[in-house]
Backbone as a ProteinNet text record, in pm:
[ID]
protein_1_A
[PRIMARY]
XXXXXXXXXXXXXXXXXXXXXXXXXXXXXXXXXXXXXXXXXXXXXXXXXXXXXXXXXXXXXXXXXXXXXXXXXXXXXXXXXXXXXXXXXXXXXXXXXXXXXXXXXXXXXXXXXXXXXXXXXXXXXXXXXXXXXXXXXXXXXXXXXXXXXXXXXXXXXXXXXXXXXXXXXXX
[TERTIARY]
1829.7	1903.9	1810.1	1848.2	1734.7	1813.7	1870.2	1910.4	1921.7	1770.1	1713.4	1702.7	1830.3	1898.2	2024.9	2028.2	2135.9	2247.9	2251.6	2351.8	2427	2353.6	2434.2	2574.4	2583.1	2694.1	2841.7	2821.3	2903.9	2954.7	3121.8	3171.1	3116	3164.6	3111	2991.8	2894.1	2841.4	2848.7	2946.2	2964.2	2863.1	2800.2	2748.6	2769.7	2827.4	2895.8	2868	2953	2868.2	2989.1	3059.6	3165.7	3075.8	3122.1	3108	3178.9	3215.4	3286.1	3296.2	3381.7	3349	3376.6	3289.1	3304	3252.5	3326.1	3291.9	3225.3	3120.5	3081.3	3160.5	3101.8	3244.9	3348.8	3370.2	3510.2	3506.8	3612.9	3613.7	3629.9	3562.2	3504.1	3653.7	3643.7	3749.3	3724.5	3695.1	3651.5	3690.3	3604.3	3589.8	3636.6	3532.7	3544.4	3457.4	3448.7	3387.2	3364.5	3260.5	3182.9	3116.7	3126.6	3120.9	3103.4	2954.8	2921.4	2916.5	2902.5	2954.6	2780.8	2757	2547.3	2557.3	2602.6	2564.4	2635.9	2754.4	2816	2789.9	2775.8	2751.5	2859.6	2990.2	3099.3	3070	3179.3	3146.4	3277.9	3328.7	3436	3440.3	3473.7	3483.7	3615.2	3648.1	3744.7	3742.8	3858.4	3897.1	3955.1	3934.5	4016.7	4179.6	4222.4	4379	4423.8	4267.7	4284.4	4230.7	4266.5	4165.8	4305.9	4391.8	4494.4	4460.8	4422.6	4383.9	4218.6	4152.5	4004.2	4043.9	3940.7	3955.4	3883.9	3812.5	3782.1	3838.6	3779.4	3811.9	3703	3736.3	3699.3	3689.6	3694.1	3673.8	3548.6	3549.8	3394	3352.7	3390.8	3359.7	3307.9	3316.2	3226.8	3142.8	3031.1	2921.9	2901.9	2958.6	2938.7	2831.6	2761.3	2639.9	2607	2518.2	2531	2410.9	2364.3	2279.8	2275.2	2300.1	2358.6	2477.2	2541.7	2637.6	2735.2	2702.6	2809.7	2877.5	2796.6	2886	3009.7	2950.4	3039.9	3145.6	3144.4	3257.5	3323.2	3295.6	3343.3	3489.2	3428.1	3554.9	3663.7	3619.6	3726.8	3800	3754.6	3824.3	3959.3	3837.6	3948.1	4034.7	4016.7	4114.2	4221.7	4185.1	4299.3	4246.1	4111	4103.8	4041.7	4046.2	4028.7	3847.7	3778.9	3641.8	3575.1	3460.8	3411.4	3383.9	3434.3	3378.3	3261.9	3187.6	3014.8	2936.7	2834	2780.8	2658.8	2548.9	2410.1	2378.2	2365.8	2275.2	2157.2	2111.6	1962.5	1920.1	1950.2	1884.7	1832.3	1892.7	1865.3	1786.1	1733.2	1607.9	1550.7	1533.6	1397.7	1357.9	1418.8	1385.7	1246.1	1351.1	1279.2	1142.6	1171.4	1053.5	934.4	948.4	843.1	823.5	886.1	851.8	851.1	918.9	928.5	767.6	706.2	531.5	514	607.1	596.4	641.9	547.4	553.2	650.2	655.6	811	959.7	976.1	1086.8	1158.5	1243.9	1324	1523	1500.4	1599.9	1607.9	1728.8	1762.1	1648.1	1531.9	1470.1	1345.4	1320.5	1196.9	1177.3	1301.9	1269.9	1273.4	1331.4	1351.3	1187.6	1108.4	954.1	879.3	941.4	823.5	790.3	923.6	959.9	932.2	873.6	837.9	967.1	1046.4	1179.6	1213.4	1323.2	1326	1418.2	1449.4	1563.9	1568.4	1706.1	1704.5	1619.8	1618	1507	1573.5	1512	1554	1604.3	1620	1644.3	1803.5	1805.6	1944.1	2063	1991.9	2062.7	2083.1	2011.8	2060.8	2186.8	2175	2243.5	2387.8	2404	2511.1	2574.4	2518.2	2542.3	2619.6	2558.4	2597.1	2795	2751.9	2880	2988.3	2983.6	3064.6	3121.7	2991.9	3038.6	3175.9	3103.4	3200.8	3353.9	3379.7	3478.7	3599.6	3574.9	3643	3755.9	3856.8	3904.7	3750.5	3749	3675	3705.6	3659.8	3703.7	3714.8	3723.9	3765.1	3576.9	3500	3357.2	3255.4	3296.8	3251.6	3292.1	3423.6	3439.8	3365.2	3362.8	3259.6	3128.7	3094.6	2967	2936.2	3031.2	3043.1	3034.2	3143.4	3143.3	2962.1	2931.9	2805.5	2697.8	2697.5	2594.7	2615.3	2724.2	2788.9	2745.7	2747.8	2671.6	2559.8	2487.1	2317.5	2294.5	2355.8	2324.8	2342.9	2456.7	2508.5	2384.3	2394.7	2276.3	2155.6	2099.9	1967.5	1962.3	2065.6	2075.6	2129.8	2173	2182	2011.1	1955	1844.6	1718.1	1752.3	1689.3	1708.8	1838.4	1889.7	1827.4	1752.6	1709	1609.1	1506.9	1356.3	1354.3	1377.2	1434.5	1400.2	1537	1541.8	1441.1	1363.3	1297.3	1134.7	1113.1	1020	1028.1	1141.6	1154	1165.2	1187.7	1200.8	1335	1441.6	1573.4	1552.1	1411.9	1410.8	1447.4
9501.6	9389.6	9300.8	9163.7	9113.8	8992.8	9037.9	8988.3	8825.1	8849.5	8691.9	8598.4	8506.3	8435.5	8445.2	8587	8611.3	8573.3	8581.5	8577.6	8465.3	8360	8221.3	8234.2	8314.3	8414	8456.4	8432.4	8498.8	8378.8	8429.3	8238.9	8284.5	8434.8	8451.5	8568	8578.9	8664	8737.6	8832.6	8884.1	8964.4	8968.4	9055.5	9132.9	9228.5	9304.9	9422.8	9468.4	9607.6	9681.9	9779	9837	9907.3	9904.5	10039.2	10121.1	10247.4	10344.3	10474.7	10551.2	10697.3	10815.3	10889.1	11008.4	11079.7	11232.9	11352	11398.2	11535	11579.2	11609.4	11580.2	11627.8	11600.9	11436.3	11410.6	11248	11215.1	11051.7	10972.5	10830.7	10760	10700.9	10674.7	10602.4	10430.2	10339	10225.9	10167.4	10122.6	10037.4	9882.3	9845.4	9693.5	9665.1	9554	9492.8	9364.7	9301.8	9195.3	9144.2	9061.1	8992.1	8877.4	8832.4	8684.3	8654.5	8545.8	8455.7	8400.5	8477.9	8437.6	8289.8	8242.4	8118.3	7979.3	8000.4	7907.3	7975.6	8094.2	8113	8184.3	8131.7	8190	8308.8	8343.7	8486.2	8534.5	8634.2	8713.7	8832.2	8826.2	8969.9	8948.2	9119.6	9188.6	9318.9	9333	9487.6	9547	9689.1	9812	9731.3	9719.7	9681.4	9555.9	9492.5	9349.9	9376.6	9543.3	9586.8	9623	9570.5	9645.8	9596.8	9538.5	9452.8	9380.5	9380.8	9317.7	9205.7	9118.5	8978	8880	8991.1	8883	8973.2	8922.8	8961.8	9062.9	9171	9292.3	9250.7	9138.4	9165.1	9125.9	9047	9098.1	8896.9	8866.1	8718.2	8723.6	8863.2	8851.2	8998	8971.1	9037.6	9062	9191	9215	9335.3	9290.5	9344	9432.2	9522.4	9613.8	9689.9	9733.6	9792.9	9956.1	10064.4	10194.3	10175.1	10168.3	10074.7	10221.9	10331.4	10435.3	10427.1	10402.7	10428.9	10308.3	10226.4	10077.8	10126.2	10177	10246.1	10333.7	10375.3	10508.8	10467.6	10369.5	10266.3	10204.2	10165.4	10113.4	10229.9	10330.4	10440.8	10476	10493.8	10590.9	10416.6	10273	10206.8	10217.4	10262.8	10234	10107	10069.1	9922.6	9950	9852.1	9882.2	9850.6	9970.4	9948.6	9776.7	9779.7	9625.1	9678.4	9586.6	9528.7	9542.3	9448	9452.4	9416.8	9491.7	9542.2	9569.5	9545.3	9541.5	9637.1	9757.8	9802.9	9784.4	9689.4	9676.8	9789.4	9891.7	9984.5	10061.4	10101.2	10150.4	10016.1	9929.5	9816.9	9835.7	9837.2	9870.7	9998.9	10116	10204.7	10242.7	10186.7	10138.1	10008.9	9953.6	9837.4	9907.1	9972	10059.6	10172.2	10255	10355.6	10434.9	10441.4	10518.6	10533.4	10461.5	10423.8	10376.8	10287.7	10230.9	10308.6	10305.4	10397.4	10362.1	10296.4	10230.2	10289	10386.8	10423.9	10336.9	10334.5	10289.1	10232.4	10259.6	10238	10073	9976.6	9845	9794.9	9889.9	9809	9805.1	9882.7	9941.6	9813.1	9800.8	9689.4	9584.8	9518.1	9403.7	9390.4	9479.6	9520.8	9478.9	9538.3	9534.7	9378.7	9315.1	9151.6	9052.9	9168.1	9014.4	8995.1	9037.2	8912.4	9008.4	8959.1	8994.2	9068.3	9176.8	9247.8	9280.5	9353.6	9445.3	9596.9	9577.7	9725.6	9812.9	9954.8	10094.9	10131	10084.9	10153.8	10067	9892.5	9897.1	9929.9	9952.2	10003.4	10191.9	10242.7	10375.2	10339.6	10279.9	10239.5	10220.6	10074.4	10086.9	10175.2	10268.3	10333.3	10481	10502.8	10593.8	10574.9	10424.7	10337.1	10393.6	10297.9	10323.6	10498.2	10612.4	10724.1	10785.9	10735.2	10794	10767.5	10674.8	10658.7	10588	10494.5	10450.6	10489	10442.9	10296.3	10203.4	10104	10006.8	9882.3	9835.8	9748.4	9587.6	9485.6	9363.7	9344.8	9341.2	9339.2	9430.4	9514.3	9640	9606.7	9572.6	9501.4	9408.1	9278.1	9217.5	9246.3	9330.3	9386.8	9456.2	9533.8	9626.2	9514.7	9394.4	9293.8	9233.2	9216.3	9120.7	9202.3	9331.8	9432.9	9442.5	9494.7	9475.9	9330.9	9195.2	9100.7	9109.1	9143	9180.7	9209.5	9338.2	9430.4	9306.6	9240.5	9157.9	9093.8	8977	8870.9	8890.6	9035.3	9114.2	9152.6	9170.3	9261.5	9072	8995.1	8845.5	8802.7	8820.5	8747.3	8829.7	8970	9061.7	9005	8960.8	8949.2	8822	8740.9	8598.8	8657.5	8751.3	8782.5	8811.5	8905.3	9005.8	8926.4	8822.6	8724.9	8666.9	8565.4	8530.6	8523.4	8694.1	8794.8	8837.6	8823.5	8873.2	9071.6	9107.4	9219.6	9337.9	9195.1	9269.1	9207.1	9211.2	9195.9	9339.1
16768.6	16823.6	16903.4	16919.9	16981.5	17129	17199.1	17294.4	17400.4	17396.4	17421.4	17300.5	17383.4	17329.4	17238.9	17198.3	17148.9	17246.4	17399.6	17523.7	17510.7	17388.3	17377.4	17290	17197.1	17122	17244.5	17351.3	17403.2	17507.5	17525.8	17607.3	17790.1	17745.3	17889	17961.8	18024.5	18069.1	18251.8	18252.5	18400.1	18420.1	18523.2	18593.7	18689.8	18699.1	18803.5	18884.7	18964.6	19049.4	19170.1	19111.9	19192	19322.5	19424.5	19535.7	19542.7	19514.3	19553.1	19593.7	19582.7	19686.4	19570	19564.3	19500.5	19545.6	19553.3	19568.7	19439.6	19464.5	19378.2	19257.5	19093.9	18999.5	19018	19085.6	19123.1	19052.5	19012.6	18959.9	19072.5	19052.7	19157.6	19205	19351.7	19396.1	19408	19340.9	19360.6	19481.2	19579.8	19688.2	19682.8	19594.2	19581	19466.1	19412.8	19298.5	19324.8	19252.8	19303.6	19158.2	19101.7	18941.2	18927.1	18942.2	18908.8	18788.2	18734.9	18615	18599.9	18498	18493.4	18450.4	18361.1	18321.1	18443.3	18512.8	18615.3	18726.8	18734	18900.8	18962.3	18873.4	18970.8	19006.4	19167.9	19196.2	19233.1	19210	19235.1	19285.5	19436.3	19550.5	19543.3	19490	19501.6	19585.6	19714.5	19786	19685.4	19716.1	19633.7	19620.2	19734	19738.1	19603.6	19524.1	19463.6	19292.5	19241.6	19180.2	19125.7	19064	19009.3	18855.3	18785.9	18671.5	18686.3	18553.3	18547.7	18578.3	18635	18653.7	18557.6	18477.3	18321.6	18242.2	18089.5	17962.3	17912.4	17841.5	17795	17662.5	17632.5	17465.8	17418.6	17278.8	17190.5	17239.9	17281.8	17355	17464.8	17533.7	17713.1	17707.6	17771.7	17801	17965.1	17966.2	18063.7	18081	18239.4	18259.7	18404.2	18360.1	18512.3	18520.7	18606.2	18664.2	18615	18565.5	18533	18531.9	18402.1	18423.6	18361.2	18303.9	18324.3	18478	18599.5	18694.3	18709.9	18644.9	18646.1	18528.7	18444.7	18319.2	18392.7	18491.1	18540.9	18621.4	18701.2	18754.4	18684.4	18592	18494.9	18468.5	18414.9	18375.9	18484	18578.3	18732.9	18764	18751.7	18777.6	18636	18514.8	18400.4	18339.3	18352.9	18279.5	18166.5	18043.1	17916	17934	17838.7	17866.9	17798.4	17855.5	17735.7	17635.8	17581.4	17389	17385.4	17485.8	17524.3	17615.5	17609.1	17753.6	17732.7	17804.1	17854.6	18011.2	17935.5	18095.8	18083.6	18236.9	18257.9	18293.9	18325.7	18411.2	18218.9	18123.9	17963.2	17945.6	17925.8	17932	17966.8	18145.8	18157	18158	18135.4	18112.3	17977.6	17845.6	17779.4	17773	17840.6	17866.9	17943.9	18063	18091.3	18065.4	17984	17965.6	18048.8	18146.4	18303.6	18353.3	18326.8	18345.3	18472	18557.8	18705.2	18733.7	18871.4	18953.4	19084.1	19050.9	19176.5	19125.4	19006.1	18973	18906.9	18866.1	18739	18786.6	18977.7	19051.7	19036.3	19061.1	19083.6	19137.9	19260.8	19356.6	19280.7	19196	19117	19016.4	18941.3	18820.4	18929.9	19000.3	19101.3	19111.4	19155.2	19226.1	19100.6	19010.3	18886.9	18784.6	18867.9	18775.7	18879.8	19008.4	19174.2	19175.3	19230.2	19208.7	19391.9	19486.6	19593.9	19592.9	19695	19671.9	19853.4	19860.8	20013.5	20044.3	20128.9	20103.9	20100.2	20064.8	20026.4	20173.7	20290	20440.5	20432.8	20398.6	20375.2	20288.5	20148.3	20104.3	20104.5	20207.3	20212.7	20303.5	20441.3	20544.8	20512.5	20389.9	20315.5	20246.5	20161.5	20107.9	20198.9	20334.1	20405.6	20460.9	20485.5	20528.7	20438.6	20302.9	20212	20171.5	20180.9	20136.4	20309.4	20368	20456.7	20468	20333.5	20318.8	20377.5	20491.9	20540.6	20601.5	20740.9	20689.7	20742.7	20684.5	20749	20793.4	20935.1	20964.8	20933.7	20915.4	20873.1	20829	20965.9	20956.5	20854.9	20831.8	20769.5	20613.5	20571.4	20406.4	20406.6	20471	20445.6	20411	20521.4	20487.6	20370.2	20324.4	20214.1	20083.7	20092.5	19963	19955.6	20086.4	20107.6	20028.9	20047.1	20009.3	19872.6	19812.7	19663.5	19583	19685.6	19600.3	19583.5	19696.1	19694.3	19614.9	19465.3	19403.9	19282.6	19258.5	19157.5	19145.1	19236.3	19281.2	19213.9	19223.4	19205.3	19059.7	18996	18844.8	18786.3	18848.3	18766.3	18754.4	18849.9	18851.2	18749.6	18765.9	18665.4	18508.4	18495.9	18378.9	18346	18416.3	18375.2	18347.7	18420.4	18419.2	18275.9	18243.2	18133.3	18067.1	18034	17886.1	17930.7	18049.2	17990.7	17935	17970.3	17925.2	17753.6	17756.1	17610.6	17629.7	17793.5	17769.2	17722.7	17680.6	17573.7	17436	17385.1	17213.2	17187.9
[MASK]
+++++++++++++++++++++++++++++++++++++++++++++++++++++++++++++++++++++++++++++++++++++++++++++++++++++++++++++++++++++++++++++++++++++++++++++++++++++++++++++++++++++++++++

């Protein structure tokens, strides 16, 4: 398959990135979701409470995109939403593109590192990540924070997704 440029085939391309809480061997409880629109920009933060239905289309017209994006299927599942038609994990790209050869790891911050492109560091996103597992409630300040961090991730895997194509590293 050869990707770059193929992305013009499709009306829409989301890029997205759930936060949520799971216990070990347990299905994820989705937090929130956060889904920019690669070619317009749009962006869509959604709370758990706003997650009753996808807010795009699942069919063979939208391309939706994610970072390890089983954990992003995983959500759909535990919300009841119908999986995509089609889908691009960057994290299976660059896997393949480097060959697990960088030595920065093969994590969001690793390919971000390996394409120059900017990201949050590994101290905030543990920080966040500590936030979110503890499961809440969280306060008015703390969702924000949680949506803000959740775009970080979007933001970072949109801008990957430009490097990518325009590397030619999804031929």
């Amino acid at each position: 398959r050869n990707m770059s440029g193929g992305l013009d085939r499709f009306r829409a391309v989301w890029v997205l990135d759930f936060e949520f809480v799971a216990g070990e061997g347990e299905n994820p409880v989705p937090v929130c979701l956060v889904a920019k629109e690669w070619r317009t920009g749009q962006v869509l933060r959604r709370w758990q409470d706003d997650l009753s239905a996808s807010p795009f289309p699942c069919d063979s017209q939208t391309l939706l995109v994610a970072y390890y994006a089983s954990a992003e299927w995983n959500c759909f599942l535990a919300l009841g939403w119908p999986l995509p038609a089609c889908c691009l994990d960057l994290y299976a790209e660059f896997r393949c593109l480097s060959n697990n050869r960088f030595t920065q790891g093969s994590s969001l911050l690793g390919a971000l590192c390996f394409f120059g492109l900017p990201g949050i560091t590994a101290d905030e996103k543990t920080d966040m990540r500590r936030l979110i597992m503890d499961g809440g409630p969280w306060t008015a300040e703390q969702r924000v924070a949680i949506l803000d961090y959740c775009q970080s991730d979007v933001d970072a895997t949109a801008a990957l997704l430009t490097a990518m194509t325009q590397r030619g590293g999804l031929d």
